[in-house]
Amino acid sequence: MRTIETVLFDLGGVLVDWDPRHLYRKIFKDDAEMERFLTEICHPHWNFLHDKGALRFAKSIPDLQHRYPEYSDQIAAWMDRWPEMMKGSIDRTVHILEELKSRGNVRLFALTNWSADTWPHAIERFGFLSHFEGILVSGQEKLAKPDPQIFDLTAARFKLDPRETLFIDDSEKNIQQAREMGFATHWFRDPIRLRRDLMEYGLL
């Protein structure tokens, strides 16, 4: 078991319950139509391009509305009502973060795929973000996980040794990439398993 000096958290799916369905279930009466919309129009890769900083909503929303005028209002809601996609914090994971902070035996950072346009909503809403010594936001850097460059940038900016850093993420692709680069990893499925892993490292 390695000695861990730093814990590097993902945010969405680990500390924040973000899902566009939290919003679009209010908008669509038919779940099948909602799923088609989220698969074919405002689809995951389209959202990822915003997280990567390759698209900005000021241009991408009008472009989609031009292509799919029948869904103009639903497309506009992606930006206008974006905070409704955040159901809230994942409280049991936040409690773990707070325990690590109170113990003070590791450095705490975050690495998140999040668009520059919507990041201010997270800062405004989630006070626990202040527990981190630093947060690297993909949309601000124009790089996104699992690109190896964003892991290199994170390590350089925050002076992290991957061999002494535990990276926590709910995406298997991100975990695989981090592991290849020498990070200790925890593929997040639920807070119970995370707590068990952190206890094995002697951090809780």
Short mmCIF file of C-alpha atoms in Angstrom, two decimals, residues 8-197:
data_model
loop_
_atom_site.label_atom_id
_atom_site.label_comp_id
_atom_site.label_asym_id
_atom_site.label_seq_id
_atom_site.Cartn_x
_atom_site.Cartn_y
_atom_site.Cartn_z
CA LEU A 8 -7.43 14.49 -6.00
CA PHE A 9 -11.23 14.47 -6.37
CA ASP A 10 -13.43 14.53 -9.43
CA LEU A 11 -16.60 16.57 -8.80
CA GLY A 12 -19.54 15.50 -11.00
CA GLY A 13 -20.76 12.05 -9.99
CA VAL A 14 -18.51 12.02 -6.92
CA LEU A 15 -19.34 15.15 -4.91
CA VAL A 16 -22.06 16.72 -7.09
CA ASP A 17 -25.18 14.96 -8.36
CA TRP A 18 -25.27 16.37 -11.91
CA ASP A 19 -27.51 14.87 -14.57
CA PRO A 20 -29.38 16.71 -17.36
CA ARG A 21 -32.36 14.45 -16.64
CA HIS A 22 -32.93 16.31 -13.38
CA LEU A 23 -33.96 19.25 -15.60
CA TYR A 24 -35.40 17.56 -18.67
CA ARG A 25 -37.81 15.32 -16.79
CA LYS A 26 -39.57 18.60 -15.94
CA ILE A 27 -39.64 19.64 -19.59
CA PHE A 28 -40.52 16.43 -21.45
CA LYS A 29 -43.69 14.53 -20.69
CA ASP A 30 -42.41 11.48 -22.55
CA ASP A 31 -39.24 9.79 -21.27
CA ALA A 32 -38.48 8.22 -24.63
CA GLU A 33 -38.54 11.62 -26.34
CA MET A 34 -36.33 13.04 -23.59
CA GLU A 35 -33.80 10.25 -24.10
CA ARG A 36 -33.78 10.84 -27.87
CA PHE A 37 -33.15 14.54 -27.24
CA LEU A 38 -30.26 13.77 -24.87
CA THR A 39 -28.82 11.15 -27.22
CA GLU A 40 -29.20 12.90 -30.59
CA ILE A 41 -29.37 16.68 -29.96
CA CYS A 42 -27.84 17.80 -26.66
CA HIS A 43 -25.83 14.59 -26.57
CA PRO A 44 -22.94 13.63 -24.26
CA HIS A 45 -20.19 14.43 -26.78
CA TRP A 46 -21.71 17.88 -27.41
CA ASN A 47 -21.64 18.50 -23.67
CA PHE A 48 -18.07 17.15 -23.47
CA LEU A 49 -16.93 19.70 -26.08
CA HIS A 50 -18.10 22.45 -23.72
CA ASP A 51 -16.28 20.80 -20.83
CA LYS A 52 -13.19 20.73 -23.04
CA GLY A 53 -13.55 24.41 -23.92
CA ALA A 54 -13.96 23.62 -27.62
CA LEU A 55 -17.51 25.05 -27.66
CA ARG A 56 -19.13 27.96 -25.82
CA PHE A 57 -22.88 28.09 -25.23
CA ALA A 58 -23.25 31.56 -26.73
CA LYS A 59 -22.58 30.01 -30.15
CA SER A 60 -23.50 26.36 -29.72
CA ILE A 61 -27.05 26.97 -28.47
CA PRO A 62 -28.10 29.13 -31.49
CA ASP A 63 -26.40 26.67 -33.85
CA LEU A 64 -28.43 23.77 -32.44
CA GLN A 65 -31.63 25.82 -32.47
CA HIS A 66 -31.05 26.53 -36.17
CA ARG A 67 -30.62 22.80 -36.86
CA TYR A 68 -33.52 21.67 -34.66
CA PRO A 69 -36.04 24.54 -34.54
CA GLU A 70 -38.75 22.21 -33.23
CA TYR A 71 -36.68 21.87 -30.02
CA SER A 72 -35.64 25.50 -29.74
CA ASP A 73 -37.02 26.01 -26.22
CA GLN A 74 -35.63 22.73 -24.93
CA ILE A 75 -32.17 23.55 -26.30
CA ALA A 76 -32.27 27.03 -24.75
CA ALA A 77 -33.05 25.43 -21.38
CA TRP A 78 -29.66 23.71 -21.38
CA MET A 79 -28.06 27.06 -20.59
CA ASP A 80 -30.96 29.08 -19.19
CA ARG A 81 -31.90 26.43 -16.62
CA TRP A 82 -28.56 24.65 -16.29
CA PRO A 83 -28.45 24.90 -12.45
CA GLU A 84 -31.50 22.61 -12.34
CA MET A 85 -29.29 19.81 -13.66
CA MET A 86 -27.48 19.88 -10.31
CA LYS A 87 -29.74 18.04 -7.90
CA GLY A 88 -27.35 18.86 -5.08
CA SER A 89 -24.27 17.54 -3.36
CA ILE A 90 -23.60 13.84 -2.74
CA ASP A 91 -23.67 14.35 0.99
CA ARG A 92 -21.91 11.19 2.17
CA THR A 93 -18.95 11.95 -0.09
CA VAL A 94 -18.92 15.57 1.08
CA HIS A 95 -18.76 14.25 4.65
CA ILE A 96 -15.69 12.21 3.69
CA LEU A 97 -14.10 15.32 2.17
CA GLU A 98 -14.83 17.25 5.37
CA GLU A 99 -13.28 14.50 7.49
CA LEU A 100 -10.12 14.58 5.38
CA LYS A 101 -10.03 18.36 5.69
CA SER A 102 -10.45 18.28 9.47
CA ARG A 103 -7.72 15.65 9.91
CA GLY A 104 -5.31 17.74 7.87
CA ASN A 105 -3.07 14.80 7.00
CA VAL A 106 -3.38 15.09 3.19
CA ARG A 107 -3.52 17.88 0.63
CA LEU A 108 -6.87 18.18 -1.15
CA PHE A 109 -7.38 19.15 -4.79
CA ALA A 110 -10.03 18.70 -7.48
CA LEU A 111 -9.80 17.98 -11.20
CA THR A 112 -13.12 18.36 -12.99
CA ASN A 113 -14.52 18.20 -16.49
CA TRP A 114 -16.77 21.27 -16.29
CA SER A 115 -17.50 24.05 -18.76
CA ALA A 116 -16.15 27.53 -18.14
CA ASP A 117 -19.66 28.90 -18.82
CA THR A 118 -21.33 26.95 -16.02
CA TRP A 119 -18.51 26.73 -13.47
CA PRO A 120 -19.65 29.94 -11.67
CA HIS A 121 -22.92 28.14 -10.75
CA ALA A 122 -20.92 25.49 -8.88
CA ILE A 123 -18.81 28.06 -7.02
CA GLU A 124 -21.95 29.90 -5.95
CA ARG A 125 -23.80 26.81 -4.78
CA PHE A 126 -21.29 24.47 -3.13
CA GLY A 127 -19.46 25.80 -0.13
CA PHE A 128 -17.46 22.61 0.24
CA LEU A 129 -15.39 23.64 -2.80
CA SER A 130 -13.49 25.94 -0.43
CA HIS A 131 -11.99 22.82 1.21
CA PHE A 132 -9.74 22.34 -1.81
CA GLU A 133 -6.30 23.89 -1.99
CA GLY A 134 -6.81 24.18 -5.73
CA ILE A 135 -9.30 23.17 -8.45
CA LEU A 136 -8.41 22.62 -12.10
CA VAL A 137 -11.44 23.16 -14.38
CA SER A 138 -11.23 21.61 -17.83
CA GLY A 139 -13.22 24.29 -19.64
CA GLN A 140 -10.87 26.99 -18.38
CA GLU A 141 -7.80 25.06 -19.54
CA LYS A 142 -9.22 23.80 -22.87
CA LEU A 143 -8.20 20.29 -21.92
CA ALA A 144 -10.40 17.53 -20.52
CA LYS A 145 -10.04 14.13 -18.95
CA PRO A 146 -8.95 11.56 -20.02
CA ASP A 147 -6.38 13.53 -22.04
CA PRO A 148 -2.97 12.80 -20.44
CA GLN A 149 -2.08 16.49 -20.78
CA ILE A 150 -4.66 17.53 -18.19
CA PHE A 151 -3.17 15.11 -15.64
CA ASP A 152 0.32 16.45 -16.39
CA LEU A 153 -0.95 20.02 -16.04
CA THR A 154 -2.64 19.22 -12.71
CA ALA A 155 0.51 17.61 -11.32
CA ALA A 156 2.69 20.51 -12.47
CA ARG A 157 0.40 23.30 -11.29
CA PHE A 158 -0.26 21.85 -7.86
CA LYS A 159 3.19 20.23 -7.44
CA LEU A 160 1.78 16.73 -7.05
CA ASP A 161 3.70 13.46 -7.16
CA PRO A 162 1.34 11.01 -8.92
CA ARG A 163 2.84 8.13 -6.93
CA GLU A 164 1.71 9.83 -3.73
CA THR A 165 -1.65 11.05 -5.07
CA LEU A 166 -4.96 9.18 -4.87
CA PHE A 167 -7.22 10.15 -7.78
CA ILE A 168 -10.98 9.58 -7.29
CA ASP A 169 -13.30 9.58 -10.33
CA ASP A 170 -16.51 7.87 -11.41
CA SER A 171 -15.33 7.43 -15.03
CA GLU A 172 -13.47 4.21 -15.80
CA LYS A 173 -11.67 5.83 -18.76
CA ASN A 174 -10.36 8.60 -16.54
CA ILE A 175 -9.26 6.10 -13.91
CA GLN A 176 -7.45 3.95 -16.47
CA GLN A 177 -5.57 6.96 -17.83
CA ALA A 178 -4.58 8.19 -14.38
CA ARG A 179 -3.39 4.71 -13.40
CA GLU A 180 -1.23 4.51 -16.54
CA MET A 181 0.38 7.80 -15.47
CA GLY A 182 1.34 6.47 -12.06
CA PHE A 183 -1.51 7.78 -9.88
CA ALA A 184 -3.08 5.67 -7.19
CA THR A 185 -6.76 5.46 -8.14
CA HIS A 186 -10.21 4.81 -6.75
CA TRP A 187 -12.98 4.14 -9.28
CA PHE A 188 -15.90 5.75 -7.45
CA ARG A 189 -19.15 3.81 -7.28
CA ASP A 190 -20.44 4.81 -3.85
CA PRO A 191 -19.23 6.59 -0.68
CA ILE A 192 -19.13 3.36 1.33
CA ARG A 193 -16.44 1.82 -0.89
CA LEU A 194 -14.55 5.12 -0.99
CA ARG A 195 -14.49 5.30 2.80
CA ARG A 196 -13.24 1.72 2.98
CA ASP A 197 -10.43 2.49 0.51
#
